[in-house]
Every structure is written in structure tokens, then in C-alpha cells.
Short mmCIF file of C-alpha atoms in Angstrom, two decimals:
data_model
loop_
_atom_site.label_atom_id
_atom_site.label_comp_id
_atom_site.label_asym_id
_atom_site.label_seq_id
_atom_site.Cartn_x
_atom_site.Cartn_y
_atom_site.Cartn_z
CA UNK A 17 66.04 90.86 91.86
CA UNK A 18 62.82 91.73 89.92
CA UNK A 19 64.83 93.53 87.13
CA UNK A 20 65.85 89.93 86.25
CA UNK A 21 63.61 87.64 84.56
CA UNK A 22 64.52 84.45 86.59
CA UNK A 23 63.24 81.10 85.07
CA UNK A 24 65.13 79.07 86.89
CA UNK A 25 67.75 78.74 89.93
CA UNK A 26 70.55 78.27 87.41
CA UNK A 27 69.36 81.26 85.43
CA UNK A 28 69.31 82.95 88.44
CA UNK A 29 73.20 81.95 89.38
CA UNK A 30 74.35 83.04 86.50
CA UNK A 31 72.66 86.40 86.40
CA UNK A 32 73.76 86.99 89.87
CA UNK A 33 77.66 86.52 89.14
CA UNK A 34 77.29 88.72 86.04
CA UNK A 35 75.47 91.50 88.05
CA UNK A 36 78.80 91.05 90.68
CA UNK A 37 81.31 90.97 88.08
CA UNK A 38 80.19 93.84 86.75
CA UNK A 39 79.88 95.89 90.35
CA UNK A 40 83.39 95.56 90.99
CA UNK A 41 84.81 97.36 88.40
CA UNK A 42 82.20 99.93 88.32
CA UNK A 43 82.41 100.22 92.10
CA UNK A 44 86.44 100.43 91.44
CA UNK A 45 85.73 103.41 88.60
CA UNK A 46 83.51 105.52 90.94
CA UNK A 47 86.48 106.30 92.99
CA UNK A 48 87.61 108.86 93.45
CA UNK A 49 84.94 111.48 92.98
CA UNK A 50 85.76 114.00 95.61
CA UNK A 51 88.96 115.50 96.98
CA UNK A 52 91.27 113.11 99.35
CA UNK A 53 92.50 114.46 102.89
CA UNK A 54 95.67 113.87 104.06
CA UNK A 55 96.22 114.38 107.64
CA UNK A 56 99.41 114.93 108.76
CA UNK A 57 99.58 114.82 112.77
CA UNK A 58 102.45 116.95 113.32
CA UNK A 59 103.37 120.85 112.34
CA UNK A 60 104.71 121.40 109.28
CA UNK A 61 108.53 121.59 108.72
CA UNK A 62 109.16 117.89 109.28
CA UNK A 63 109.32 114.00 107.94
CA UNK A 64 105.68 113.56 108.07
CA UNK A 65 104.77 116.63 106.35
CA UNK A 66 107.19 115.97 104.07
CA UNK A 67 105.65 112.45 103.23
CA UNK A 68 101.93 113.68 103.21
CA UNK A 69 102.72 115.83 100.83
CA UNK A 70 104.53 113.55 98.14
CA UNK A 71 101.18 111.27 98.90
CA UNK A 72 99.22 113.67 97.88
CA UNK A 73 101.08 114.52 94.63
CA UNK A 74 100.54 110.75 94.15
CA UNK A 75 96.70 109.98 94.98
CA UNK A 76 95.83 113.12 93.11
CA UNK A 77 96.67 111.34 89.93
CA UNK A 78 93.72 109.10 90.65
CA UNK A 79 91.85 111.98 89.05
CA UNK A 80 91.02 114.26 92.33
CA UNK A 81 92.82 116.99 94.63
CA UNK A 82 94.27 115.62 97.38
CA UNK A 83 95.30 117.96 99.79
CA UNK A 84 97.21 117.59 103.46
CA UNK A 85 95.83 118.83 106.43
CA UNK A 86 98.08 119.13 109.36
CA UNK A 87 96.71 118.51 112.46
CA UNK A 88 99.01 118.96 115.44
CA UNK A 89 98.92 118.01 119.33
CA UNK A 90 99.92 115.31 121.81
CA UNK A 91 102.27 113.27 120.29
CA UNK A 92 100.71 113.15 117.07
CA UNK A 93 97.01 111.71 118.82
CA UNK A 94 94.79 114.66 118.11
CA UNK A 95 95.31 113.84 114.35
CA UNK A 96 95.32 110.40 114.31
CA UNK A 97 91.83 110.40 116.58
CA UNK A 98 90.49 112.58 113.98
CA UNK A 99 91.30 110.60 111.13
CA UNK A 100 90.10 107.80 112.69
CA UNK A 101 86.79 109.05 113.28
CA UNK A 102 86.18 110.05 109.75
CA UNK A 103 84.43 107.76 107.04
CA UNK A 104 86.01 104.97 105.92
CA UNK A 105 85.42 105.74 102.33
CA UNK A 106 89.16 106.30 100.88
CA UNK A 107 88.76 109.85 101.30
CA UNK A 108 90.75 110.21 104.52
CA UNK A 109 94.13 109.07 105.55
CA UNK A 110 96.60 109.71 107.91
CA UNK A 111 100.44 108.98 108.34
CA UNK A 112 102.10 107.80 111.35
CA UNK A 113 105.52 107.23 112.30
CA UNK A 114 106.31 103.85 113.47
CA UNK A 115 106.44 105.54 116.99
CA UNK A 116 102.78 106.50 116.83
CA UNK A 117 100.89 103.19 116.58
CA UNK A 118 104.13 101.00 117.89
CA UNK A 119 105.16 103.01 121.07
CA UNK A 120 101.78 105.43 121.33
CA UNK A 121 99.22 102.71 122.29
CA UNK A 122 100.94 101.62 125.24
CA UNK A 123 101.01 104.88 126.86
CA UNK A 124 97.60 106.11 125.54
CA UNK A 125 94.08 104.56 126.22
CA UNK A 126 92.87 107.09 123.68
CA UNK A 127 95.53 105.97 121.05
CA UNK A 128 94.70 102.62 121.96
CA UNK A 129 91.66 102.65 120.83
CA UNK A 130 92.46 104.60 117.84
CA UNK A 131 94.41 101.83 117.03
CA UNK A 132 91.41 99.17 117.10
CA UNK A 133 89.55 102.42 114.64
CA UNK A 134 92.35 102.26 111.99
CA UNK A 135 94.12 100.16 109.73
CA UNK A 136 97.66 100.38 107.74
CA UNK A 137 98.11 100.75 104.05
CA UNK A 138 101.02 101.07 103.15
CA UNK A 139 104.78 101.21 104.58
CA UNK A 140 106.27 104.57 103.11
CA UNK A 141 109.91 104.71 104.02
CA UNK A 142 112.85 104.67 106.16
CA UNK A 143 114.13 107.72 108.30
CA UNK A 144 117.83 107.69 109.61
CA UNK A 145 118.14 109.70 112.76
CA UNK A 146 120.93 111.72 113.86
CA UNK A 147 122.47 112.75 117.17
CA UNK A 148 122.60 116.40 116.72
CA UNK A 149 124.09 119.27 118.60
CA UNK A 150 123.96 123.01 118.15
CA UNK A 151 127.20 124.66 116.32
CA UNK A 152 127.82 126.30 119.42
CA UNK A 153 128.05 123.72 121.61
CA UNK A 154 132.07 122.96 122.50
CA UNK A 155 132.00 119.06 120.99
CA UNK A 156 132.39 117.87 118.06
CA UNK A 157 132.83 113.98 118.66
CA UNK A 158 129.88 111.41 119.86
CA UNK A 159 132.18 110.77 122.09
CA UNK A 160 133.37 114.53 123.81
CA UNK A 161 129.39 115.03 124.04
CA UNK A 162 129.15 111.89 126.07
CA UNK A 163 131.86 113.08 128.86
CA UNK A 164 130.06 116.84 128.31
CA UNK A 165 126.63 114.82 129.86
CA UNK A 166 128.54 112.91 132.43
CA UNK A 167 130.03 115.97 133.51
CA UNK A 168 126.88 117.99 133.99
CA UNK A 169 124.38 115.28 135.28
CA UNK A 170 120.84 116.27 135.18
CA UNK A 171 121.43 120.02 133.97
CA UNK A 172 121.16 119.55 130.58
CA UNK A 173 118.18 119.31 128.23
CA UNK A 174 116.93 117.69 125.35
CA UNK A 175 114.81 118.50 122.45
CA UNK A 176 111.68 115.77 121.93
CA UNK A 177 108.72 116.09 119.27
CA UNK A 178 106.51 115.02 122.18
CA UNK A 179 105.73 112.34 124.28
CA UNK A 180 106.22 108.72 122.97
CA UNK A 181 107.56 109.94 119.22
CA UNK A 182 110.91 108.17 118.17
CA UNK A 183 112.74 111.64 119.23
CA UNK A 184 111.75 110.57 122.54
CA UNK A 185 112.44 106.93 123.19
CA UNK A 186 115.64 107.26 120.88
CA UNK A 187 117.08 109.26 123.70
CA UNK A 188 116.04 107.48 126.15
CA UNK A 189 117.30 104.37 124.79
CA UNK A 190 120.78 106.18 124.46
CA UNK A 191 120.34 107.50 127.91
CA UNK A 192 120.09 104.42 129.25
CA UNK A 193 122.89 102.63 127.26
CA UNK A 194 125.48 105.39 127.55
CA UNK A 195 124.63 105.88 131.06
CA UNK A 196 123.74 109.41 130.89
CA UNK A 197 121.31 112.29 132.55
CA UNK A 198 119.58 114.69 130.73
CA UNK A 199 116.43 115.49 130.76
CA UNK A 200 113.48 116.70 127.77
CA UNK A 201 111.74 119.18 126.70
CA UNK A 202 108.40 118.34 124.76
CA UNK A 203 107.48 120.12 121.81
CA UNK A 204 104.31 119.77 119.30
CA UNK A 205 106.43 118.07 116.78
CA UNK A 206 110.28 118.46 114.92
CA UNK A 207 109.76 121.68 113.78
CA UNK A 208 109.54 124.30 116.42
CA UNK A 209 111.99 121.82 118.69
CA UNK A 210 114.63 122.43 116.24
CA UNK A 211 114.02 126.20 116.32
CA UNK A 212 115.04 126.02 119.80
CA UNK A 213 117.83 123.55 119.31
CA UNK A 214 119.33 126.16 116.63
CA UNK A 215 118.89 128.62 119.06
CA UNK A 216 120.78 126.75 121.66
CA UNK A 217 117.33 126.48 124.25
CA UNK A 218 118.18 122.69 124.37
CA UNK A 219 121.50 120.53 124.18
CA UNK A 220 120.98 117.91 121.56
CA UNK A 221 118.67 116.30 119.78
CA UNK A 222 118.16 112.95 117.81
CA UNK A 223 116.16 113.70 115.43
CA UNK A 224 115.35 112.24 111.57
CA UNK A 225 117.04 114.08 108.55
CA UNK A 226 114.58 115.97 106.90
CA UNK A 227 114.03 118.36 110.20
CA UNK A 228 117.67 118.75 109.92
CA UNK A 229 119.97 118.05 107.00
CA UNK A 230 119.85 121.17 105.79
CA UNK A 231 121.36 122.89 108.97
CA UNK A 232 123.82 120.57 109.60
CA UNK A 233 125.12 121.23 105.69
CA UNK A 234 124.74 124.99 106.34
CA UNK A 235 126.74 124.41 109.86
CA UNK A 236 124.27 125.62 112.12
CA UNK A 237 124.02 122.05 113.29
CA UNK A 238 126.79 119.70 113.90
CA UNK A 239 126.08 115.52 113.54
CA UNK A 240 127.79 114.00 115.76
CA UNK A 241 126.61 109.97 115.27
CA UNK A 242 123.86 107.80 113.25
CA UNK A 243 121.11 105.57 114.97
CA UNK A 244 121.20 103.30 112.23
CA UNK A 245 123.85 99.83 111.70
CA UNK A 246 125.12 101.66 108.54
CA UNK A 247 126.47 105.22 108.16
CA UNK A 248 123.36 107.43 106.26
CA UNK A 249 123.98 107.90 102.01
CA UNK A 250 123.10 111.38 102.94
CA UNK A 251 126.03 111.62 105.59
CA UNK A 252 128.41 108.91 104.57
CA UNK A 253 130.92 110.80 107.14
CA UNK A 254 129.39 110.83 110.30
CA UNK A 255 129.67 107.72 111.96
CA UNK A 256 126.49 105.23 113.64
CA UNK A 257 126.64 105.05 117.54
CA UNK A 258 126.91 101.46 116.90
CA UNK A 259 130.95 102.17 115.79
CA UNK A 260 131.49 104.42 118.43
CA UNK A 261 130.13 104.44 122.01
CA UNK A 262 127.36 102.02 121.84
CA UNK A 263 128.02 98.53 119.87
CA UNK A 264 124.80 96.96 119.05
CA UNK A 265 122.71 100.30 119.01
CA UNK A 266 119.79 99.87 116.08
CA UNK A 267 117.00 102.49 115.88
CA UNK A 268 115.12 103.28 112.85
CA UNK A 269 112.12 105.56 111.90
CA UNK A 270 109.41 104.43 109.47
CA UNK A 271 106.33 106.04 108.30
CA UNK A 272 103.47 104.62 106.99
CA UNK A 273 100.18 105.52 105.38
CA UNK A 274 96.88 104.67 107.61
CA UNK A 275 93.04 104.71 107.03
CA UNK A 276 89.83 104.31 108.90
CA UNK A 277 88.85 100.68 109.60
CA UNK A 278 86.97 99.00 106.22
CA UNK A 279 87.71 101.31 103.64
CA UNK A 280 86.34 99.68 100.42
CA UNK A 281 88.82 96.77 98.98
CA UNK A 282 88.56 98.24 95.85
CA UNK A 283 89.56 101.39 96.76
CA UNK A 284 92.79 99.68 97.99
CA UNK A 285 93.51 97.76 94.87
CA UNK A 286 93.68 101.29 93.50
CA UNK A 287 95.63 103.36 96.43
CA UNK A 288 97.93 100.59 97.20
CA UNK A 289 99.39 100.86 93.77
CA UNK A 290 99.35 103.97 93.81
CA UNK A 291 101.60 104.58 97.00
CA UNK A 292 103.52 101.96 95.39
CA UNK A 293 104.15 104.09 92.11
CA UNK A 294 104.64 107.19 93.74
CA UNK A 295 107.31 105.75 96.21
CA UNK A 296 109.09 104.17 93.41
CA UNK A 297 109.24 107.54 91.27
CA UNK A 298 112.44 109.02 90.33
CA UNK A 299 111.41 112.51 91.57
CA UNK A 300 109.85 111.47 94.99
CA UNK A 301 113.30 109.27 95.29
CA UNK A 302 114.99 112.00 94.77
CA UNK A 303 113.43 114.23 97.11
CA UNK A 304 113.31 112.33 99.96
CA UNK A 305 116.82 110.83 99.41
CA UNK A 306 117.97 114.33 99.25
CA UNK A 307 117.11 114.65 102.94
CA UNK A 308 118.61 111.17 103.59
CA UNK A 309 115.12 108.97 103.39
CA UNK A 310 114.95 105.79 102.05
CA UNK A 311 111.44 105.69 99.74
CA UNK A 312 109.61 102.39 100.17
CA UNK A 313 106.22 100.33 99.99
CA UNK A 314 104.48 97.74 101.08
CA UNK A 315 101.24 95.88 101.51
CA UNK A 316 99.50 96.69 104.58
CA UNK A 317 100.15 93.16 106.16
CA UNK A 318 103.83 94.04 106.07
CA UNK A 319 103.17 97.19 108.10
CA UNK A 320 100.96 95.23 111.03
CA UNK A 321 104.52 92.59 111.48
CA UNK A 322 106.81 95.67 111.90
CA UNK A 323 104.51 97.22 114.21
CA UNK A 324 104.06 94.30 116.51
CA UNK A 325 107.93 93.80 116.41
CA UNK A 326 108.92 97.21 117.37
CA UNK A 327 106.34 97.25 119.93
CA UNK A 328 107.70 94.07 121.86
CA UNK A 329 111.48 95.94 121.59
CA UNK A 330 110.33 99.51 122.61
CA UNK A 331 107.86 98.09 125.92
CA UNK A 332 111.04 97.77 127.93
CA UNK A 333 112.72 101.02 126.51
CA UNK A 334 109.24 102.56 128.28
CA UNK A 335 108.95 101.07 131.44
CA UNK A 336 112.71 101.66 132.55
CA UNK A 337 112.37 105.10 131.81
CA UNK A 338 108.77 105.12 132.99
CA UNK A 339 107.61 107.28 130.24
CA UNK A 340 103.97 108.12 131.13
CA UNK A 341 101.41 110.10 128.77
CA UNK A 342 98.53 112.20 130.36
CA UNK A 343 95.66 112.08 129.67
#
């Protein structure tokens, strides 16, 4: 205040708002000034490196790198604790699938209080998932692979990207509505549990498109059903679950950008935007719809209601199938 020669109270009201005018936007043109980090909390090879990498492309139009570091373990935790412990300065941001802040906190204390460390930007898009089955596998209905379960109770296995992920809870939810028992096997995210479904190590999958679309068009992987209401654009011939052996069957994977707690509103005003731009591009359209994702945005109130939704629908999903996470 004693840069300002103040010779009076309204002299000094007016100064004031001039001085806070002017902050904001020079506040707002500081950032950014160092590289952005990207964490991606799964390996690469599926949807969420796939997404933190068109982010990046994105943010790093806002005149730095950014660059995506994947960092892999427990059900996507390790890299959403990390993130969360970092600054909240804009220069660190993670993405989560809707399973890992809807489903994860109620099987985690430590992602629970991630969650209370960490709040949601922006929504990013929309992830059919598919039943899948290894080419080798003697079915090629939704329906032959449900009488191929019944008929081999408990023997068979399933892949899962871990603990509490959508690949999880998807099948249990089918388990329990098609009245089926097989049991999973937990991997460190999509990619090396589809190495092992190609491979034959497990019996089916559901997992999102981009871990698989490209096997099932090279026939290495056979689609057998949809999880969504409507058939996928990117497989307008395989039919939803809902058509076939489960009516009513609605399960839907959504990512969404996530920073610290209190990063700067004006850094928002500028990655919010952003995100918004970059979802909305031709190319990123493109690329993601090529691997049967549906680009999107948001604002990050939008992201809290869907989260708080899905939670209340995927509680029960959890307890009768008394999924448990160690600590």
C-alpha cells in the first residue's frame, strides 16, 4: 500500500480495484511458464493413455510442453495419490476413469482421501465396453458364451485391469445378472490383461474399445455384445447385452481430467477451454472415434453429479459381490 499515494478512503477504493483488475489478467498471462505433467495411472496401451496423451497435445498449445507420465499400480491409486500430492499450481493433472473416484473410494481409505486432495476439471469422453472373447474360444454368440459359463461353473477366468476399475464391476454386474461363475484375474491395467486374453490365459473380458478394437477387426478377438443401450458407431454389428440376454443392462465408461485441490481459478478459465477445444477438434474426434470413443467436455461441476450418481448405482454392485481392496 505505500506505492500508492492515498489521500483519501475513496482514493484508496479506487486504486485498490485498479491494482485487482489488473492482477487478474497478468496472473492469467503468467501461466504457463513451465512444462505440464500428465499422469496417467495405468500402463500404456489403453483408454487412459490414450486420453492423456491427446491432453497433452492440447495444453501444450498454452505455450509449454506437456508431457504424460504413466504411473501404474493398484487400481490406478499409486498415480492418482501422487498427483494428488503435488502442487496445486496447474502444472499437474491426472485422469481417472469414472471407476476410479466413483467405485475406488469406497473400497480404499487411501483413495478416499485422495478424493478429499483432488478436484475434477473436466469430463473427457465416453468409452463403450465390449464383451470380448479370444478367437479361439468355440462361441461366437453372447448367448453360446453364456451356456459355455453355466456349463463350467467356477473354472473359468476373467481378465480385470485391477481391483475396482470398470473391467471389474462390469463383470461382476453381468455375473450377477446372467447368473454366472467365473472368477478374475487382476492385472496392472488393460494392456498386459489383453496380452493374456489374446493369448487365451483368460476367458473373456469386458473391456473399453481402444484396448481392443483393433484385434477384434484383425480377428484375434471376437465381440460378442455391447454394455451400452445403443449398439457402438465403431461396431454397429455387434449387438448391446441389453437386446440379448440381459434387458435393462446400462454400463458406461467415462474419463475425466483431475487436479490437486485449489489450483488457481485463472488457470482454469484457461485449461477448461482448452480441454474444451481440444475435445471438440476434428483430429482428436477422429482419433478417438476411430477406437469407438465418444469425445466430450464439461465444466467440472458436471463431473462431481456423475460421480455421485454412479457411486449410489455401483455401492450395491460392490457389496453383493463383496469386492474388497487391500490395503
Amino acid at each position: 500500500m505505500s506505492n500508492c499515494n492515498w489521500k483519501n478512503i475513496a482514493m484508496a477504493a479506487v486504486c485498490g480495484l485498479g491494482i485487482a483488475a489488473a492482477a487478474g489478467p497478468a496472473l492469467a498471462q503468467t501461466y504457463p511458464s513451465k512444462p505440464i505433467t500428465i499422469v496417467a495411472p495405468y500402463p500404456p496401451g489403453g483408454a487412459t493413455d490414450l486420453y492423456a496423451r491427446s491432453i497433452a497435445n492440447g495444453l501444450s498449445e498454452l505455450g509449454q510442453p506437456a508431457v504424460v507420465e504413466n504411473r501404474a499400480g493398484a487400481s490406478g491409486i499409486i498415480g492418482a495419490d501422487y498427483a494428488s500430492r503435488q502442487s496445486a499450481d496447474g502444472y499437474t493433472f491426472v485422469i481417472g476413469a469414472s471407476s476410479m473416484f466413483s467405485i475406488l473410494p469406497l473400497l480404499s481409505k487411501r483413495m478416499e482421501n485422495v478424493y478429499q486432495h483432488i478436484e475434477p476439471v473436466s469430463i473427457l469422453g465416453f468409452n463403450p465396453s465390449y464383451v470380448v472373447v479370444p478367437a479361439s474360444l468355440p462361441v461366437n454368440t453372447i448367448q453360446e458364451l453364456v451356456a459355455h459359463l453355466k456349463a463350467n461353473p467356477g473354472k473359468l477366468p476373467y481378465g480385470s485391469a485391477g481391483i475396482g476399475t470398470s473391467q471389474h464391476v462390469f463383470m461382476e454386474l453381468f455375473k450377477q445378472r446372467a447368473g454366472v461363475d467365473v472368477f478374475p484375474v487382476q492385472y496392472k491395467g488393460s494392456g498386459p490383461m489383453v496380452v493374456d486374453l489374446l493369448a487365451g490365459r483368460v476367458t473373456m473380458a469386458i473391456e473399453q474399445g481402444p484396448a481392443v478394437l483393433s484385434h477384434i477387426k484383425a480377428g484375434k478377438l471376437r465381440a460378442l455384445a455391447v454394455t451400452t443401450p445403443q449398439r457402438s458407431l465403431a461396431l454397429p454389428d455387434v449387438p448391446t447385452l441389453a437386446e440379448t440376454v440381459l434387458p435393462g443392462f446400462d454400463a458406461v465408461t467415462w474419463f475425466a481430467l483431475y487436479a490437486p485441490k485449489g489450483v488457481p481459478k485463472n488457470v482454469l478459465a484457461q485449461v477448461v477451454p482448452q480441454i474444451a477445444k481440444t475435445m471438440q477438434s476434428a483430429e482428436v474426434k477422429e482419433r478417438l472415434g476411430a477406437v469407438g470413443v465418444e469425445a466430450a467436455s464439461s465444466r467440472p461441476e458436471d463431473v462431481v453429479k456423475r460421480q455421485a450418481a454412479e457411486t449410489a448405482m455401483w455401492k450395491e454392485v460392490i457389496s453383493r459381490a463383496k469386492i474388497s481392496l487391500e490395503e
